[in-house]
Amino acid sequence: MDDLKGKYLGQIADAGDENALEAIRVAAVGKKGEVALKMRELGKMTPEERQVAGPALNALKDEINSALSAKKAALADAALDERLRTEWLDVTLPTRARRQGAIHPVSQATEELTAIFAELGFSVAEGPWIEDDWYNFDALNIPGHHPARAEMDTFYMHRAEGDNRPPHVLRTHTSPVQIRSMEKQGAPIRIICPGGVYRADYDQTHTPMFHQVEGLAIDKDISMANLKWVLEEFVKAFFEVDDVELRFRASHFPFTEPSAEVDIRCSWDNGQLKIGEGDDWMEILGSGMVHPKVIAAGGIDPEVYQGFAFGIGIDRLAMLKYGIPDLRAFFDSDLRWLRHYGFAALDMPNLHGGLSR
Ligand code: PHE
């Protein structure tokens, strides 16, 4: 019996997997195993012999069975450890090895300026990018013969023969949204309208499609001083500086009277664009007091209401703020450029948390 015990406990200790254990179980304590055969021999024994051998065989059987289940548990633990080791996964790793996309500087600048004008009480309005020429020109005091129509290098939509609808254009500025917003909301009104505009023009600072944000404030007591203050506050907040040098140049637009174009001081040394220093100026916006004819075209009484309007080049702002020297690259869809100049998707600009971290 001691031989049997030594043999099977040794085999159990050496067993490498569950199949080996099962084979040992069958050979040792199975129905036809060695212990069962020994138990059958009990019948041939004398009662005295049987009294000793019976309990001893039962004890051997129990000992082998508990060695089997202890080893089985140990094998299962080892198998689990091995699985945990080989299937190990670091869930804190980033989902992708490198950042794939980014927020385009124009989108970033648009979010930033929307946040600033929201603080100044302006809500966002939108209008169609394909306009009929009444909204884009006539309602803005630019009649058919007016030289401004030619100056704007307008893209006209193709018209089929016999089509008598008013001609449509790719809007040359965001100013038609002034008219649409006045028609819709009446006065008083304070809106900005960011969006794409089109002109046939192409060089380092001009592309056939670019972005403007229109601003419009109409009320009973609005002057040029309000316009100047709003623009200065905006520019300081946008460039995140205490002071920016602006140059207000007397100008002319058919839809404002008086009118001013605004330039910002900058330098272009070695192709590097910097704001606030140097001897160059970059025009970033047109502005003025809304012409009474324009207020009337929007369905508001110009005897009672007046206001200011401006149109700012968003791409220009982004170039200046982020030191991007060539506007054409904005529209090349080059992922390397976007990775360099782009912004993290989850950073929402606001004045309290910071506009551009
Ligand atoms: N619409 C003008 C432009 O595109 C800008 C502007 C807007 C000027 C509003 C005055 C008032 O150049």
CSV table of C-alpha atoms in Angstrom, one decimal, residues 56 64 151 187 230 242 334:
chain,number,residue,atom,x,y,z
A,56,ALA,CA,-6.3,1.7,5.0
A,64,ILE,CA,-5.1,10.1,-3.9
A,151,GLU,CA,-13.9,95.0,-58.5
A,187,ALA,CA,-34.2,95.8,-34.9
A,230,VAL,CA,-15.8,96.7,-30.3
A,242,ASP,CA,-3.0,93.9,-23.9
A,334,ASP,CA,-1.8,68.5,-46.9
